[in-house]
């Protein structure tokens, strides 16, 4: 995967020199050599150096307290989505009913991160079975798209970030249906129709989503030549020629109509009915590959999560084709070191965590792929013995010059939310269109309308290298970055949590657990804590590592820590907005009275957490 960069292009300009006019004619000066325009100075930040206010309780860097309730909780990236989840619970819905309503709402409210054109993954605590269960809701590549054709669309040896070649079958709607069939309490229609009405009425646009939407659409405009059709996305997300501004009401009635069809016809309306027909017709019109047969063949896969422990806490993840194993590996390696003794936000602690990430991501690049096509030695990579071997490679005072994947026995934008109900079900759900808003392609509807959603560009994450486990093939699922998180204590559910953002996700999940287990932070404190993110590891697309890479630190990391990390050989990068977005719902066993839920979100998103 190419590194994500956000660049602003300076406009070209010309400077005209004025000639002075006198009574005598003078020779014109020789033309000056052309000069590049001076770079535009960044405006001074009037708030530079200003910290946050003081709190009477808790750690000072936290923006708000964890919220607590006894009957249910929800934490999402948009206030309205959280409210919809809580209202679904109050109407008698299960946590899965609430999760479906939240995800449908976020597809409208937060189109920069997710939607029914993408895939979904989930882990949940099933109170009846008293265990963590999970599903893989990722879709296959089109059967009619060959490796040779995919290679013909490559840019610099990799699949592009946009266009029909990146589109896989969207798995989200079937994930909703499959989860509802097992765990839903409210009628299917009653879960979705309130969201359809919301799409039609519209909601004011919040700050961060407005920022991402404007930049996302500008990015598509710059790459319009790679996108087979550009008008539909503009009609949906930039009506009147521009994206909505902060506080303006944004509506998506086309998506509302699509939701109504799904509410009435179930998953078949999307995969083997009128919506499937319209999607197939759209790809035929623009020269794409996905067909109704591809859609009809899709099914969500219920899977057994992989498990490890971190200082007695049971940590669960989903196996390949996701990167859930990477979280486990980072924690298994970090467990070999006394992070608590090193100190919170110390150079030593961040150094060992980031080195553990580098080791884990080399295995991710070598092994992770669709398990139906390539076998990953999950048991070995997840083992404590392997973690001990890998931990021995970390030098306490210096960055490793090179990092390689280990040997085993033969054999990048996302939305995340947590929700829990009064019966003890806790849901950790993640859903994405992948890079930014997706492929840039919004399918046609009927009568000149659209279907109101964008197809994912998850296919960008295939490799095009012969012999690589993640090499493109028809009917195959690509490597996936999105991973829900879940942890238990003593066999009881503890937290449903996640951190959004491509390769940040396992790094972020590990930091949350380390913050809570090693440093004693509560759910809100753990999320508001400054984060690090390392870029430059090898990628499952076949892209090699970039030396020691670059370690980006948020501004709250102490200056002394930054200086010490540089002395260790780390190449530091500034805050770049890529530190994810976190939600968490925890279950607390109390000495007096029943268990309760605590819910947390963070300042990096527009959302709220509510418990009642």
XYZ file of C-alpha atoms in Angstrom:
612
model
C 0.000 0.000 0.000
C 1.403 3.356 -0.883
C 1.825 5.647 2.071
C -1.034 8.022 2.582
C -0.001 11.603 2.015
C -2.103 14.736 2.136
C -0.564 17.440 -0.015
C -1.854 20.879 -0.912
C -0.898 22.121 -4.354
C 0.189 25.702 -4.674
C -1.470 27.531 -7.617
C 0.779 28.544 -10.456
C 1.256 32.276 -10.698
C 3.046 34.880 -12.795
C 4.496 38.153 -11.680
C 4.452 41.124 -14.049
C 7.033 43.832 -13.650
C 5.837 47.350 -14.342
C 7.991 49.626 -16.543
C 8.623 53.155 -15.370
C 7.676 55.856 -17.878
C 9.992 58.809 -18.521
C 10.603 61.551 -21.123
C 13.477 59.605 -22.650
C 13.400 56.116 -23.938
C 15.701 53.650 -22.137
C 16.531 50.167 -23.150
C 14.308 47.515 -21.642
C 16.080 45.442 -19.019
C 17.060 41.938 -19.928
C 14.359 39.460 -18.954
C 14.969 37.932 -15.553
C 15.515 34.236 -15.275
C 12.249 32.488 -14.436
C 11.833 31.841 -10.737
C 9.543 29.480 -8.939
C 6.901 31.298 -6.929
C 7.789 31.660 -3.286
C 6.066 29.069 -1.128
C 2.976 30.357 0.550
C 3.667 30.996 4.220
C 1.442 29.083 6.607
C -0.635 31.437 8.723
C 0.495 31.705 12.296
C -1.493 29.564 14.696
C -3.085 32.008 17.166
C -3.537 29.156 19.639
C 0.024 27.791 19.534
C 1.356 26.795 22.919
C -2.063 26.716 24.564
C -2.821 23.543 26.534
C -6.071 22.178 27.879
C -7.757 23.331 31.059
C -7.413 21.683 34.446
C -9.535 18.862 35.827
C -10.387 18.343 39.469
C -10.324 14.549 39.070
C -8.498 12.181 36.761
C -5.505 12.831 34.523
C -5.183 16.288 33.030
C -4.871 15.430 29.323
C -8.380 13.945 29.194
C -11.134 15.913 27.466
C -14.093 14.306 29.217
C -15.015 11.548 31.645
C -16.047 7.997 30.873
C -19.863 7.847 30.920
C -21.604 5.147 32.946
C -24.947 3.354 32.778
C -26.625 0.150 33.915
C -28.891 -0.735 30.966
C -26.935 -0.126 27.781
C -24.236 1.953 26.108
C -23.076 3.093 22.698
C -20.011 4.960 21.443
C -19.807 6.069 17.808
C -18.151 8.673 15.575
C -21.320 10.800 15.209
C -23.725 12.009 17.924
C -26.829 11.161 15.918
C -25.607 7.605 15.328
C -25.048 7.153 19.058
C -28.546 8.443 19.763
C -30.021 6.060 17.178
C -28.241 3.159 18.871
C -29.526 4.138 22.309
C -33.072 4.633 21.015
C -32.954 1.194 19.339
C -31.959 -0.345 22.675
C -34.735 1.525 24.485
C -37.281 0.222 21.952
C -36.377 -3.311 23.039
C -33.689 -4.006 20.479
C -30.630 -6.119 21.111
C -27.097 -4.811 20.849
C -27.013 -6.278 17.324
C -30.196 -4.403 16.367
C -28.547 -1.242 17.657
C -25.311 -2.032 15.799
C -27.150 -2.447 12.482
C -29.053 0.817 12.999
C -25.815 2.618 13.956
C -23.923 1.273 10.953
C -26.737 2.186 8.553
C -26.880 5.666 10.057
C -23.110 6.157 9.827
C -23.236 5.205 6.144
C -25.257 8.388 5.710
C -23.779 10.541 8.490
C -20.105 9.642 7.997
C -19.750 8.764 4.286
C -16.048 9.627 4.425
C -15.445 6.430 6.401
C -18.036 3.768 5.623
C -21.207 2.728 3.845
C -23.013 -0.240 2.333
C -20.550 -0.276 -0.557
C -17.937 -1.666 1.863
C -17.229 -4.604 4.168
C -17.870 -5.249 7.864
C -16.317 -7.305 10.652
C -17.551 -7.948 14.171
C -16.733 -9.648 17.440
C -19.328 -9.884 20.167
C -19.934 -11.422 23.557
C -22.771 -13.935 23.259
C -24.330 -14.150 26.746
C -26.148 -17.404 25.942
C -22.992 -19.216 24.809
C -20.784 -17.239 27.232
C -18.096 -16.780 24.612
C -16.701 -14.325 22.082
C -17.901 -14.994 18.543
C -17.055 -13.190 15.317
C -17.846 -12.848 11.659
C -15.962 -11.914 8.519
C -18.146 -9.804 6.265
C -15.659 -9.154 3.461
C -16.516 -9.708 -0.187
C -14.778 -11.416 -3.087
C -13.238 -9.887 -6.173
C -15.345 -10.204 -9.361
C -15.130 -13.550 -11.159
C -14.848 -11.770 -14.503
C -11.762 -9.727 -13.550
C -8.577 -11.658 -14.367
C -5.104 -11.155 -12.918
C -3.898 -10.053 -16.356
C -6.594 -7.385 -16.578
C -5.900 -6.234 -13.028
C -2.212 -5.890 -13.889
C -3.101 -3.829 -16.951
C -4.702 -1.266 -14.620
C -1.685 -1.051 -12.287
C 0.008 2.245 -11.446
C 3.725 1.923 -10.620
C 3.295 -1.815 -10.124
C 0.374 -1.646 -7.696
C -3.382 -1.479 -8.080
C -4.706 2.084 -8.074
C -6.637 3.639 -5.214
C -9.771 4.362 -7.257
C -11.863 3.003 -10.096
C -13.716 -0.206 -10.897
C -10.639 -2.457 -10.666
C -10.601 -1.857 -6.891
C -14.244 -2.824 -6.291
C -15.039 -6.083 -4.511
C -18.487 -7.375 -3.589
C -19.773 -5.228 -0.680
C -20.242 -7.418 2.381
C -21.969 -5.066 4.807
C -25.659 -5.635 4.060
C -25.314 -9.419 4.285
C -23.378 -8.952 7.550
C -26.342 -6.994 8.922
C -28.749 -9.684 7.776
C -26.680 -12.587 9.071
C -26.191 -10.960 12.484
C -29.868 -10.024 12.723
C -30.941 -13.587 11.901
C -28.956 -14.824 14.904
C -29.311 -12.034 17.434
C -31.985 -9.561 16.345
C -35.011 -8.869 18.536
C -36.792 -6.091 16.645
C -38.302 -6.799 13.212
C -35.759 -6.188 10.440
C -37.874 -3.430 8.939
C -38.127 -1.585 12.239
C -34.342 -1.418 12.524
C -33.770 0.232 9.128
C -36.801 2.402 8.388
C -35.965 5.095 10.987
C -32.546 5.441 9.360
C -34.104 5.745 5.900
C -36.255 8.582 7.221
C -33.149 10.245 8.669
C -31.437 10.155 5.253
C -34.409 11.869 3.684
C -34.761 14.563 6.359
C -31.070 15.398 6.615
C -28.755 16.278 9.497
C -26.376 19.227 10.095
C -22.811 18.496 9.031
C -20.235 18.270 11.863
C -16.736 19.706 11.761
C -14.410 16.792 11.045
C -16.701 14.988 8.621
C -17.144 18.233 6.669
C -13.349 18.590 6.541
C -12.816 15.017 5.328
C -15.672 15.201 2.812
C -14.348 18.353 1.159
C -10.855 16.879 0.860
C -12.127 13.493 -0.217
C -14.103 14.939 -3.097
C -11.171 17.144 -4.119
C -8.989 14.023 -4.155
C -11.404 12.275 -6.496
C -11.410 15.331 -8.758
C -7.613 15.164 -9.008
C -7.780 11.477 -9.968
C -10.911 11.707 -12.104
C -9.096 10.258 -15.131
C -8.703 6.943 -13.261
C -12.399 6.812 -12.311
C -14.752 5.486 -14.973
C -17.698 7.674 -13.934
C -17.618 10.879 -11.856
C -21.036 12.532 -12.050
C -22.935 10.388 -9.543
C -20.596 11.029 -6.615
C -20.850 14.774 -7.191
C -24.646 14.659 -7.216
C -24.758 12.790 -3.900
C -21.919 14.363 -1.907
C -21.441 17.773 -3.538
C -24.952 18.910 -4.475
C -24.941 22.318 -6.103
C -21.256 22.035 -6.916
C -19.750 21.896 -3.405
C -19.696 19.758 -0.300
C -21.803 20.829 2.710
C -20.234 23.267 5.138
C -20.183 22.852 8.912
C -23.678 23.227 10.327
C -25.459 22.981 6.961
C -28.108 20.306 6.657
C -26.996 17.425 4.460
C -29.483 14.848 3.182
C -29.154 11.759 0.989
C -32.650 10.779 -0.185
C -31.161 8.358 -2.740
C -29.639 6.333 0.096
C -32.929 6.581 1.969
C -34.717 4.921 -0.959
C -32.067 2.197 -1.062
C -32.499 1.549 2.668
C -36.266 1.307 2.205
C -35.789 -1.365 -0.460
C -33.484 -3.319 1.862
C -35.923 -2.882 4.759
C -38.729 -4.325 2.650
C -36.813 -7.022 0.764
C -34.058 -8.034 3.186
C -30.553 -8.909 2.030
C -31.868 -10.380 -1.231
C -33.009 -6.926 -2.378
C -29.331 -5.961 -2.405
C -27.636 -9.175 -3.566
C -30.214 -10.927 -5.736
C -32.953 -8.427 -6.499
C -33.624 -4.939 -7.856
C -30.534 -3.325 -6.326
C -28.311 -6.091 -7.695
C -29.781 -5.514 -11.151
C -29.024 -1.802 -10.938
C -25.454 -2.382 -9.758
C -24.806 -4.848 -12.569
C -26.240 -2.425 -15.133
C -24.027 0.341 -13.769
C -20.828 -1.679 -14.129
C -21.813 -2.693 -17.640
C -22.355 0.968 -18.482
C -18.958 2.125 -17.201
C -16.924 -0.931 -18.239
C -16.519 -2.562 -14.804
C -16.608 -6.237 -13.852
C -18.948 -6.929 -10.926
C -22.138 -8.811 -11.803
C -25.350 -9.915 -10.156
C -23.900 -13.430 -10.002
C -20.947 -12.104 -7.963
C -23.355 -10.399 -5.588
C -25.715 -13.374 -5.264
C -22.869 -15.720 -4.316
C -21.756 -13.641 -1.327
C -22.235 -14.952 2.238
C -20.972 -13.714 5.598
C -18.608 -16.160 7.295
C -18.936 -16.794 11.030
C -15.463 -17.444 12.420
C -13.715 -18.438 15.653
C -11.629 -15.489 16.895
C -7.975 -16.050 17.701
C -6.966 -15.484 21.319
C -3.929 -14.510 23.322
C -3.342 -13.137 26.804
C -1.639 -9.944 27.892
C -0.667 -9.953 31.556
C -3.719 -12.078 32.328
C -6.176 -10.185 30.080
C -7.684 -12.329 27.308
C -7.353 -10.487 23.988
C -9.302 -11.592 20.904
C -8.834 -10.823 17.223
C -10.025 -11.998 13.834
C -7.585 -14.006 11.749
C -6.496 -13.496 8.129
C -7.608 -12.057 5.751
C -7.669 -9.365 8.482
C -4.714 -7.987 10.440
C -6.211 -8.905 13.832
C -3.307 -11.256 14.506
C -0.974 -8.226 14.416
C -2.532 -6.802 17.597
C -1.928 -10.116 19.357
C 1.649 -10.292 18.127
C 2.468 -6.737 19.247
C 1.076 -7.473 22.701
C 2.806 -10.871 22.939
C 6.155 -9.190 22.237
C 5.492 -6.243 24.566
C 4.586 -8.674 27.350
C 8.243 -9.691 27.470
C 9.201 -6.204 28.742
C 8.401 -4.194 31.868
C 6.567 -1.333 30.163
C 5.102 -0.143 33.468
C 8.579 0.166 34.955
C 9.767 2.084 31.890
C 7.154 4.777 32.548
C 4.100 6.134 30.777
C 4.926 7.992 27.520
C 8.636 7.344 28.108
C 11.067 6.873 25.241
C 11.832 3.325 26.397
C 8.155 2.328 26.445
C 7.328 3.816 23.028
C 10.555 2.377 21.579
C 9.713 -1.189 22.603
C 6.097 -0.876 21.454
C 7.090 0.514 18.047
C 9.760 -2.173 17.559
C 7.157 -4.821 18.378
C 4.956 -3.282 15.687
C 7.774 -3.429 13.124
C 8.352 -7.118 13.837
C 4.639 -7.971 13.695
C 4.086 -6.063 10.447
C 6.816 -7.970 8.633
C 4.872 -11.163 9.361
C 1.697 -9.389 8.245
C 3.315 -8.552 4.899
C 4.611 -12.093 4.361
C 1.655 -14.201 5.469
C -1.714 -12.450 5.670
C -4.200 -13.281 2.916
C -7.521 -15.001 2.223
C -7.309 -18.264 4.193
C -9.261 -20.074 1.455
C -6.361 -19.489 -0.938
C -3.282 -19.475 1.297
C -2.555 -21.005 4.693
C -1.159 -18.718 7.394
C 0.622 -20.378 10.371
C -1.662 -18.551 12.833
C -1.021 -20.817 15.820
C 2.741 -20.342 15.587
C 2.643 -16.600 14.883
C 0.237 -16.132 17.824
C 2.309 -18.211 20.249
C 4.268 -17.011 23.276
C 7.312 -19.044 22.210
C 7.470 -17.157 18.934
C 6.978 -13.829 20.743
C 9.939 -14.596 23.024
C 12.123 -15.255 19.986
C 11.060 -12.007 18.342
C 11.438 -9.959 21.530
C 15.099 -10.974 21.756
C 15.742 -9.028 18.535
C 14.809 -5.696 20.128
C 17.741 -3.615 21.315
C 16.887 -1.482 24.366
C 18.909 1.549 23.282
C 18.857 1.507 19.491
C 16.468 1.016 16.585
C 16.886 -2.272 14.705
C 18.544 -1.500 11.370
C 16.551 -4.121 9.431
C 13.496 -6.147 10.362
C 12.569 -9.435 8.707
C 9.574 -11.751 8.980
C 10.046 -14.771 11.164
C 10.331 -18.379 10.077
C 7.485 -20.718 10.869
C 6.914 -24.460 10.586
C 5.984 -25.473 7.022
C 2.447 -25.749 6.335
C -5.338 2.757 5.525
C -10.652 5.229 6.396
C -12.998 3.298 8.602
C -15.745 3.696 11.161
C -15.733 1.797 14.422
C -18.344 1.644 17.179
C -19.166 -0.254 20.350
C -22.619 -1.021 21.725
C -23.955 -3.132 24.606
C -27.418 -4.085 25.900
C -29.092 -4.883 29.222
C -28.768 -8.644 28.641
C -24.973 -8.466 28.607
C -24.341 -8.647 24.857
C -21.390 -6.453 23.886
C -20.686 -5.727 20.209
C -17.413 -4.562 18.672
C -18.145 -3.584 15.050
C -15.989 -2.086 12.340
C -16.966 -1.150 8.788
C -15.183 0.619 5.974
C -14.955 1.584 2.333
C -11.158 1.548 2.815
C -9.146 4.512 1.520
C -11.086 7.683 2.145
C -14.591 7.345 0.769
C -13.868 4.423 -1.541
C -13.495 3.905 -5.270
C -15.178 7.118 -6.395
C -18.002 5.119 -8.015
C -21.636 5.681 -6.970
C -24.061 3.333 -8.791
C -26.993 4.471 -10.884
C -30.509 4.176 -9.530
C -33.770 4.369 -11.415
C -35.229 7.402 -13.185
C -31.980 9.341 -13.220
C -31.302 8.864 -9.511
C -28.414 7.072 -7.801
C -28.346 4.382 -5.132
C -26.772 6.897 -2.751
C -23.643 5.005 -1.693
C -20.075 4.576 -2.928
C -18.372 1.256 -3.685
C -15.286 0.392 -1.668
C -11.754 0.365 -3.080
C -10.585 -2.521 -0.894
C -9.204 -4.352 -3.931
C -6.297 -1.904 -3.903
C -4.794 -4.072 -1.149
C -4.188 -7.088 -3.403
C -0.621 -7.852 -4.421
C 0.204 -8.299 -8.104
C 3.330 -10.394 -7.417
C 3.311 -14.037 -8.514
C 3.576 -16.407 -5.572
C 2.574 -13.867 -2.927
C -0.196 -15.224 -0.636
C -2.185 -12.027 -1.238
C -1.791 -11.991 -5.042
C -4.954 -11.024 -6.899
C -7.277 -13.780 -8.109
C -10.939 -13.793 -9.191
C -13.316 -14.693 -6.373
C -10.719 -13.911 -3.686
C -10.869 -11.636 -0.652
C -7.987 -9.149 -0.334
C -5.942 -8.523 2.780
C -8.071 -6.383 5.095
C -6.967 -3.678 7.509
C -10.208 -3.290 9.481
C -10.356 -5.194 12.772
C -12.691 -5.050 15.767
C -11.168 -5.508 19.202
C -12.402 -7.430 22.227
C -10.966 -8.362 25.622
C -12.110 -10.418 28.605
C -10.996 -10.833 32.213
C -11.339 -14.149 34.033
C -13.702 -15.439 31.362
C -16.020 -12.441 31.660
C -16.405 -9.776 28.954
C -14.369 -6.680 29.694
C -14.352 -4.379 26.691
C -15.520 -4.029 23.111
C -13.147 -1.509 21.593
C -11.436 -0.476 18.406
C -9.236 2.155 16.801
C -9.921 3.215 13.200
C -7.443 3.958 10.467
C -5.674 1.480 8.166
C -2.389 0.225 9.582
C -2.984 2.295 12.725
C -5.575 -0.187 13.935
C -3.401 -2.910 15.505
C -0.957 -0.257 16.716
C -3.818 1.677 18.289
C -5.517 -1.357 19.811
C -2.253 -2.423 21.437
C -1.733 1.093 22.829
C -5.231 1.148 24.344
C -4.705 -2.185 26.103
C -1.219 -1.192 27.273
C -2.552 2.136 28.564
C -5.257 0.370 30.577
C -3.362 -2.739 31.739
C 0.155 -1.374 32.298
C -0.610 2.229 33.163
C -3.987 1.965 34.885
C -5.863 4.444 32.695
C -9.647 4.305 32.455
C -11.397 3.901 29.062
C -11.607 7.634 28.330
C -8.085 8.352 29.558
C -6.678 5.491 27.486
C -8.198 6.954 24.310
C -7.297 10.596 24.928
C -3.676 9.691 25.690
C -1.188 10.851 23.012
C -0.470 8.132 20.440
C 2.333 7.070 18.183
C 2.099 5.522 14.720
C 4.892 3.904 12.750
C 4.933 4.009 8.941
C 7.272 2.276 6.522
C 6.912 -1.440 7.216
C 6.594 -3.952 4.396
C 3.056 -4.266 3.059
C 0.846 -7.185 1.958
C 0.679 -5.530 -1.471
C 4.338 -6.485 -1.952
C 5.776 -3.058 -1.173
C 9.086 -3.427 0.724
C 10.024 -1.748 3.993
C 11.439 1.771 3.890
C 14.520 1.480 6.119
C 13.571 2.044 9.749
C 10.482 3.929 8.571
C 9.113 6.990 10.324
C 7.656 7.213 13.825
C 4.943 9.856 14.036
C 4.092 11.224 17.476
C 1.148 13.296 18.603
C 1.934 16.686 20.049
C 1.183 15.587 23.608
C 4.197 13.254 23.748
C 6.781 14.909 26.068
C 9.629 16.737 24.353
C 12.191 14.825 26.395
C 10.732 11.577 25.060
C 11.007 12.834 21.479
C 14.649 13.821 21.936
C 15.511 10.452 23.479
C 13.800 8.569 20.645
C 15.807 10.515 18.078
C 18.993 9.614 19.948
C 17.975 5.940 19.637
C 17.897 6.339 15.857
C 14.203 6.856 15.257
C 13.210 9.136 12.389
C 10.362 11.170 13.860
C 7.436 12.624 12.005
C 4.990 15.309 13.142
C 1.329 14.810 14.012
C -0.361 14.009 10.684
C -3.970 13.316 11.645
C -3.481 9.570 11.137
C -3.798 8.407 14.734
C -7.202 6.834 14.314
C -10.503 7.242 16.083
C -11.370 5.241 19.173
C -14.563 3.962 20.770
C -14.939 1.667 23.757
C -17.626 0.118 25.936
C -16.402 -1.636 29.075
C -18.290 -3.899 31.476
C -17.405 -3.353 35.121
C -18.034 -5.865 37.892
C -18.868 -3.868 41.018
C -18.364 -4.784 44.659
C -21.808 -3.394 45.452
C -24.720 -3.773 43.099
C -24.934 -5.078 39.530
C -22.365 -4.763 36.771
C -22.414 -1.519 34.787
C -21.195 -0.220 31.434
C -18.692 2.557 30.865
C -18.525 4.177 27.408
C -15.756 6.308 25.923
C -15.009 8.164 22.712
C -12.341 10.768 21.981
C -11.489 14.225 20.646
C -10.191 12.910 17.306
C -13.760 12.340 16.028
C -17.109 14.136 16.063
C -18.856 11.452 18.098
C -20.181 10.974 21.603
C -20.568 8.107 24.038
C -23.832 7.568 25.922
C -24.747 5.061 28.621
C -28.096 4.863 30.389
